[in-house]
Amino acid sequence: MKCRIMQLADIAKIHTGVNVKGDAFGEGGCPWVMVEDLESALVEKTSRRLTPEGMRTAGVPPPQTVFFSRTGTVGKVGISAQEMAPSNNIIAVEFQTDKVLPLYGMYCLSAMRKRFEDAAETSVYRSLRLEDFRRFHIPVPSLPWQQRAAQQISRLQQSEDVQRQAIQHIRAATQAFFQQQFAQVVEEVIHQQACVYLGDLAELWLNGALKKKQDSVPVLYVATPQLQDWEVTLDTVSLAETEKAALQRCRLHKGDIVMNRINQEERVGQCGLLAEEPSEQAVFAQNTLLIRANRERVHPAFLFAWLVSPFSKHYLRSNIKRSTSFQCSLNRQALLQLPVPVVPLEQQEQFAKWFGLCLEYVRNGQQVLAVLDRQRQVWYDR
């Protein structure tokens, strides 16, 4: 098989999305693609849409455009099923179809994710520059071979999508069970009839560990990409050189909750739970915060489920400080005053046992995804 190695800039039109204003969102226009929408190979629907006026501001590439996440979580990909506008954290790749089939090109980018992550700059968060992305190369065999490879990988991708949907369903079920199990006390919080406050139940640390090249120590660095309103999977956390002075203050243990404190509006407040004790030293990153439950008053799993509940999400979004840039932040006082339902510790522990079973189910599902991903990698290596 003959195969050329070609630079992305030579085989595709590559550009980023733009940061549109709030009045650009509404109905009548096309879907608006954010990093969170890249959950399957085919992007069919999104959480937000643009108005027709917003479409003119954003610029809309044609269907079969490959979307690539370049900020925060680097390397997620998806291909558009219709006209869709990418956000400013997305790179749009319009492959020249006489050279590269879009589906094949997308799978190449997916297989190269680790290389993209390594090339991304890390300050507050990971970000891959557009000019660096353009310089990457992919293998370009004949179009018939591309089609064959894409068909084989698509079968694996379909299995992955089914598995991801099952994981999403079990995660959604945990929140539905929580709302059902504690419906009365949640209503009491909503109507301000009875509650305690987060500051009475947990300790908060706002300033995470800084990355540092000198006088530093390598540790697991729990940052924004690991905070997906679920368990922090420590085997996906990268090592980073961080300041020694912060190790004691920022070190993480079983039951700790890490939350995004400074980020884009839709990501502020996203959480991650450490369900197991880290096998290596781990810290929470700069621009995140640590919530450590007082075990005598609240179970970490119960508190975590409340922090990702609709009420808490609304409370946090209502109390963020918006800056002139795309970043928003949470302050300590607002967090301390977050209302929490009054539930006996025994009932919290019963919920935690059921929640632990859900965590185990998702872990098994993620192992299946890892096997399927390795099988896809085989086709790329060929």
Coordinates of C-alpha atoms in Angstrom, one line a residue:
M1 CA 0.0 0.0 0.0
K2 CA 1.4 3.4 -1.0
C3 CA 0.9 6.1 1.6
R4 CA 2.0 9.7 1.7
I5 CA 2.6 11.6 4.9
M6 CA 1.0 15.0 4.5
Q7 CA 0.7 18.2 6.6
L8 CA -2.8 19.0 7.7
A9 CA -2.4 22.6 6.3
D10 CA -1.9 21.1 2.8
I11 CA -5.0 18.9 2.8
A12 CA -7.6 20.9 4.7
K13 CA -9.1 24.3 5.3
I14 CA -8.4 24.8 9.0
H15 CA -9.9 27.6 11.2
T16 CA -11.2 28.1 14.7
G17 CA -14.7 29.1 15.8
V18 CA -15.4 32.5 17.3
N19 CA -16.7 33.7 20.7
V20 CA -20.2 35.0 20.0
K21 CA -22.2 37.1 22.4
G22 CA -25.2 36.0 24.5
D23 CA -27.8 37.5 22.2
A24 CA -26.6 35.3 19.3
F25 CA -28.1 32.3 21.0
G26 CA -31.7 31.3 20.5
E27 CA -33.8 29.5 17.9
G28 CA -34.1 29.5 14.1
G29 CA -30.4 29.0 13.5
C30 CA -27.9 26.1 13.5
P31 CA -26.5 24.1 16.4
W32 CA -23.5 25.7 18.4
V33 CA -20.8 23.1 19.0
M34 CA -18.8 23.2 22.3
V35 CA -16.2 20.8 23.6
E36 CA -18.9 19.1 25.7
D37 CA -20.8 18.2 22.6
L38 CA -18.0 16.0 21.1
E39 CA -19.2 12.8 22.8
S40 CA -19.6 10.6 19.7
A41 CA -18.1 10.4 16.2
L42 CA -21.2 12.0 14.6
V43 CA -22.3 15.3 16.1
E44 CA -26.0 15.5 15.6
K45 CA -27.3 17.7 18.3
T46 CA -25.9 20.2 20.8
S47 CA -27.0 21.8 24.0
R48 CA -27.2 25.3 22.5
R49 CA -28.3 26.8 19.2
L50 CA -27.7 30.1 17.4
T51 CA -30.2 32.6 15.9
P52 CA -29.9 33.3 12.2
E53 CA -28.1 36.6 13.1
G54 CA -25.8 34.6 15.3
M55 CA -25.0 32.3 12.4
R56 CA -23.8 35.2 10.4
T57 CA -21.5 36.3 13.2
A58 CA -20.1 32.9 13.9
G59 CA -19.5 31.6 10.4
V60 CA -20.7 28.2 9.6
P61 CA -18.7 25.4 7.9
P62 CA -20.4 22.8 5.7
P63 CA -21.6 19.4 6.8
Q64 CA -18.9 16.7 7.2
T65 CA -16.6 19.2 8.8
V66 CA -14.4 17.6 11.5
F67 CA -14.4 19.4 14.9
F68 CA -11.4 19.2 17.1
S69 CA -11.2 20.4 20.7
R70 CA -8.2 22.6 21.3
T71 CA -8.7 24.1 24.8
G72 CA -9.1 22.5 28.2
T73 CA -9.7 18.9 27.0
V74 CA -7.5 18.7 23.9
G75 CA -8.1 16.2 21.1
K76 CA -11.8 15.3 21.3
V77 CA -13.2 14.9 17.8
G78 CA -16.5 14.7 16.0
I79 CA -17.9 15.1 12.5
S80 CA -20.9 17.4 11.7
A81 CA -24.1 15.8 10.5
Q82 CA -25.4 19.2 9.3
E83 CA -24.3 22.8 9.2
M84 CA -23.0 23.6 12.7
A85 CA -21.0 26.6 14.1
P86 CA -17.9 25.8 16.3
S87 CA -17.1 27.7 19.5
N88 CA -13.8 29.4 19.9
N89 CA -12.4 26.4 21.7
I90 CA -13.0 24.2 18.6
I91 CA -10.8 23.9 15.5
A92 CA -12.9 23.2 12.3
V93 CA -11.1 21.0 9.7
E94 CA -12.6 20.9 6.2
F95 CA -10.7 18.2 4.4
Q96 CA -10.2 18.3 0.7
T97 CA -12.2 15.3 -0.2
D98 CA -10.2 14.5 -3.3
K99 CA -7.3 13.8 -1.0
V100 CA -8.8 12.8 2.4
L101 CA -12.2 11.4 3.3
P102 CA -13.5 13.4 6.3
L103 CA -14.4 10.3 8.3
Y104 CA -10.9 8.8 7.7
G105 CA -9.3 12.2 8.6
M106 CA -11.3 12.4 11.8
Y107 CA -10.1 8.9 12.9
C108 CA -6.5 9.9 12.2
L109 CA -6.9 12.9 14.5
S110 CA -8.4 10.8 17.1
A111 CA -5.6 8.3 17.0
M112 CA -3.1 11.1 17.4
R113 CA -4.7 12.6 20.6
K114 CA -1.7 11.9 22.8
R115 CA 0.6 13.8 20.5
F116 CA -1.8 16.7 20.4
E117 CA -2.0 16.7 24.2
D118 CA 1.8 16.7 24.5
A119 CA 2.1 19.7 22.1
A120 CA -0.5 21.8 24.0
E121 CA 0.7 24.7 26.1
T122 CA -0.3 24.5 29.8
S123 CA -0.6 27.6 31.9
V124 CA -4.0 27.9 33.5
Y125 CA -5.4 25.2 31.2
R126 CA -4.2 23.2 28.2
S127 CA -4.5 24.9 24.8
L128 CA -3.2 23.9 21.4
R129 CA -2.3 26.8 19.1
L130 CA -3.9 26.8 15.6
E131 CA -0.5 27.2 13.9
D132 CA 0.9 24.2 15.8
F133 CA -2.1 22.1 14.8
R134 CA -1.7 23.0 11.1
R135 CA 1.9 21.6 11.1
F136 CA 0.9 18.1 12.2
H137 CA 1.0 15.3 9.6
I138 CA -1.3 12.4 8.9
P139 CA -0.8 9.3 6.7
V140 CA -2.7 9.6 3.4
P141 CA -3.2 6.3 1.5
S142 CA -5.5 5.8 -1.5
L143 CA -9.1 6.8 -1.2
P144 CA -10.3 3.2 -1.5
W145 CA -8.0 2.2 1.4
Q146 CA -9.2 5.2 3.4
Q147 CA -12.8 4.1 2.9
R148 CA -12.0 0.5 4.0
A149 CA -10.2 1.7 7.1
A150 CA -13.0 4.2 8.0
Q151 CA -15.7 1.4 7.6
Q152 CA -13.8 -0.9 9.9
I153 CA -13.2 1.8 12.5
S154 CA -16.8 3.0 12.3
R155 CA -17.9 -0.5 13.4
L156 CA -15.7 -0.2 16.5
Q157 CA -16.9 3.4 17.0
Q158 CA -20.5 2.3 17.0
S159 CA -19.7 -0.2 19.8
E160 CA -18.0 2.7 21.7
D161 CA -21.0 4.9 21.3
V162 CA -23.3 2.2 22.7
Q163 CA -21.0 1.8 25.7
R164 CA -20.8 5.5 26.3
Q165 CA -24.6 5.8 26.1
A166 CA -24.8 3.1 28.8
I167 CA -22.4 5.0 31.0
Q168 CA -24.3 8.2 30.5
H169 CA -27.5 6.5 31.5
I170 CA -26.1 5.1 34.7
R171 CA -24.7 8.5 35.6
A172 CA -28.1 10.1 34.9
A173 CA -29.7 7.4 37.0
T174 CA -27.6 8.3 40.0
Q175 CA -28.9 11.8 40.0
A176 CA -32.5 10.7 39.4
F177 CA -32.2 8.3 42.3
F178 CA -30.8 11.0 44.5
Q179 CA -33.6 13.4 43.6
Q180 CA -36.2 10.7 44.3
Q181 CA -34.6 9.4 47.5
F182 CA -34.3 12.8 49.1
A183 CA -37.2 14.6 47.3
Q184 CA -38.7 16.0 50.5
V185 CA -35.5 17.6 51.9
V186 CA -34.6 18.9 48.5
E187 CA -37.9 20.7 48.3
E188 CA -37.2 22.1 51.8
V189 CA -34.0 23.6 50.5
I190 CA -35.6 24.9 47.4
H191 CA -38.3 26.7 49.4
Q192 CA -35.8 27.8 52.1
Q193 CA -37.6 25.9 54.8
A194 CA -34.6 23.9 56.2
C195 CA -31.0 23.4 55.3
V196 CA -27.4 23.5 56.5
Y197 CA -24.6 25.3 54.7
L198 CA -21.6 23.9 52.9
G199 CA -19.3 25.9 55.3
D200 CA -20.8 24.0 58.2
L201 CA -20.1 20.6 56.6
A202 CA -16.7 20.8 54.9
E203 CA -13.4 22.6 54.7
L204 CA -12.5 24.6 51.5
W205 CA -9.1 25.4 50.0
L206 CA -9.2 27.7 47.0
N207 CA -5.7 28.0 45.6
G208 CA -4.3 24.8 44.0
A209 CA -0.7 23.9 43.4
L210 CA 1.3 25.8 40.8
K211 CA 3.4 24.1 38.2
K212 CA 7.1 24.8 38.8
K213 CA 10.3 23.7 37.2
Q214 CA 12.6 24.5 40.1
D215 CA 12.4 23.2 43.7
S216 CA 9.5 21.0 42.6
V217 CA 8.2 17.5 42.9
P218 CA 6.4 15.2 40.4
V219 CA 2.8 14.6 41.4
L220 CA -0.5 13.6 39.9
Y221 CA -2.0 16.9 38.9
V222 CA -5.8 16.9 39.0
A223 CA -7.0 19.7 36.7
T224 CA -10.0 20.7 34.6
P225 CA -10.0 17.8 32.1
Q226 CA -10.6 15.3 35.0
L227 CA -13.6 17.2 36.4
Q228 CA -16.6 15.8 34.6
D229 CA -19.1 15.7 37.5
W230 CA -18.1 12.1 38.2
E231 CA -15.3 10.1 39.7
V232 CA -11.7 11.3 39.1
T233 CA -10.1 8.5 37.2
L234 CA -6.5 8.8 38.5
D235 CA -5.0 6.5 35.8
T236 CA -5.8 9.3 33.3
V237 CA -4.2 12.0 35.4
S238 CA -0.8 13.3 34.2
L239 CA 2.3 13.8 36.3
A240 CA 3.4 17.4 36.6
E241 CA 6.3 19.2 38.4
T242 CA 4.7 21.3 41.1
E243 CA 5.9 23.5 44.0
K244 CA 7.0 21.5 47.0
A245 CA 5.7 24.1 49.4
A246 CA 2.1 23.5 48.2
L247 CA 2.2 19.7 48.4
Q248 CA 1.0 19.4 52.0
R249 CA -1.7 22.0 51.6
C250 CA -2.9 20.7 48.2
R251 CA -2.5 17.0 48.6
L252 CA -5.6 14.9 47.8
H253 CA -7.1 12.0 49.7
K254 CA -10.0 9.6 49.4
G255 CA -13.3 11.4 49.6
D256 CA -12.0 14.7 48.5
I257 CA -14.0 16.7 45.9
V258 CA -12.2 19.0 43.4
M259 CA -14.2 21.7 41.7
N260 CA -13.5 24.1 38.8
R261 CA -13.2 27.6 40.3
I262 CA -12.0 29.7 37.3
N263 CA -13.0 28.7 33.8
Q264 CA -15.6 29.2 31.1
E265 CA -19.1 29.8 32.4
E266 CA -20.4 26.3 31.5
R267 CA -17.4 24.6 33.2
V268 CA -17.3 26.6 36.4
G269 CA -18.6 24.4 39.2
Q270 CA -17.8 21.0 37.5
C271 CA -16.6 18.5 40.1
G272 CA -14.6 15.4 40.5
L273 CA -14.7 12.9 43.4
L274 CA -11.7 10.9 44.6
A275 CA -13.5 7.6 45.4
E276 CA -10.2 5.8 46.1
E277 CA -7.0 6.8 47.9
P278 CA -4.4 7.8 45.3
S279 CA -1.6 5.3 45.0
E280 CA 0.8 8.3 44.3
Q281 CA 0.9 11.8 45.6
A282 CA -1.8 13.9 44.0
V283 CA -2.7 17.6 44.2
F284 CA -5.5 19.8 42.9
A285 CA -4.5 22.2 40.2
Q286 CA -4.4 26.0 40.1
N287 CA -7.8 27.5 39.4
T288 CA -9.6 24.6 41.0
L289 CA -10.6 24.2 44.7
L290 CA -10.8 21.5 47.2
I291 CA -13.8 20.5 49.3
R292 CA -13.1 18.1 52.1
A293 CA -16.2 16.8 53.9
N294 CA -16.4 16.5 57.7
R295 CA -17.1 12.8 57.9
E296 CA -18.9 13.2 61.2
R297 CA -21.6 15.3 59.5
V298 CA -21.7 14.4 55.8
H299 CA -20.7 11.5 53.6
P300 CA -18.5 12.6 50.7
A301 CA -20.6 10.7 48.1
F302 CA -23.8 12.3 49.4
L303 CA -22.2 15.8 49.3
F304 CA -20.8 15.1 45.8
A305 CA -24.2 14.1 44.5
W306 CA -25.7 17.3 45.9
L307 CA -22.9 19.5 44.4
V308 CA -23.8 18.1 40.9
S309 CA -27.5 18.4 41.4
P310 CA -29.6 20.8 39.4
F311 CA -30.2 23.0 42.4
S312 CA -26.4 23.4 43.2
K313 CA -25.6 24.0 39.5
H314 CA -28.1 26.8 39.4
Y315 CA -26.9 28.2 42.6
L316 CA -23.2 28.2 41.5
R317 CA -24.1 29.7 38.1
S318 CA -26.1 32.4 39.8
N319 CA -23.1 33.3 42.0
I320 CA -20.2 33.3 39.5
K321 CA -18.3 36.5 38.8
R322 CA -18.1 37.2 35.1
S323 CA -15.1 39.0 33.6
T324 CA -14.7 40.8 30.3
S325 CA -12.9 37.7 29.0
F326 CA -14.5 34.3 28.6
Q327 CA -13.4 33.3 32.1
C328 CA -15.7 33.3 35.2
S329 CA -14.9 32.5 38.8
L330 CA -16.5 31.4 42.1
N331 CA -15.7 33.2 45.4
R332 CA -15.3 31.5 48.8
Q333 CA -18.2 33.2 50.5
A334 CA -20.7 32.1 47.9
L335 CA -19.5 28.5 48.2
L336 CA -19.6 28.5 52.0
Q337 CA -23.2 29.7 51.8
L338 CA -24.4 26.9 49.4
P339 CA -27.5 25.3 51.1
V340 CA -27.3 21.6 51.7
P341 CA -30.2 19.3 52.6
V342 CA -30.5 18.0 56.2
V343 CA -30.3 14.2 56.0
P344 CA -29.3 11.8 58.8
L345 CA -25.8 10.3 58.3
E346 CA -27.2 6.8 58.2
Q347 CA -29.3 7.6 55.2
Q348 CA -26.4 9.3 53.5
E349 CA -24.3 6.1 54.0
Q350 CA -27.0 3.9 52.5
F351 CA -27.0 6.2 49.4
A352 CA -23.2 6.0 49.3
K353 CA -23.3 2.2 49.0
W354 CA -25.6 2.3 46.0
F355 CA -23.5 5.1 44.5
G356 CA -20.4 2.9 44.9
L357 CA -22.1 0.2 42.8
C358 CA -22.7 2.8 40.0
L359 CA -19.1 3.9 40.1
E360 CA -18.0 0.3 39.7
Y361 CA -20.3 -0.2 36.7
V362 CA -18.9 2.9 35.0
R363 CA -15.3 1.8 35.7
N364 CA -16.1 -1.5 33.9
G365 CA -17.6 0.4 31.0
Q366 CA -14.5 2.6 30.8
Q367 CA -12.3 -0.5 30.6
V368 CA -14.4 -1.8 27.7
L369 CA -13.9 1.6 26.0
A370 CA -10.2 1.3 26.5
V371 CA -10.1 -2.1 24.7
L372 CA -12.1 -0.7 21.8
D373 CA -9.9 2.3 21.5
R374 CA -6.8 0.1 21.3
Q375 CA -8.4 -1.8 18.5
R376 CA -9.1 1.4 16.6
Q377 CA -5.4 2.3 17.1
V378 CA -4.4 -0.9 15.3
W379 CA -6.0 0.4 12.1
Y380 CA -4.2 3.7 12.4
D381 CA -0.9 1.9 13.0
R382 CA -1.4 -0.2 9.9

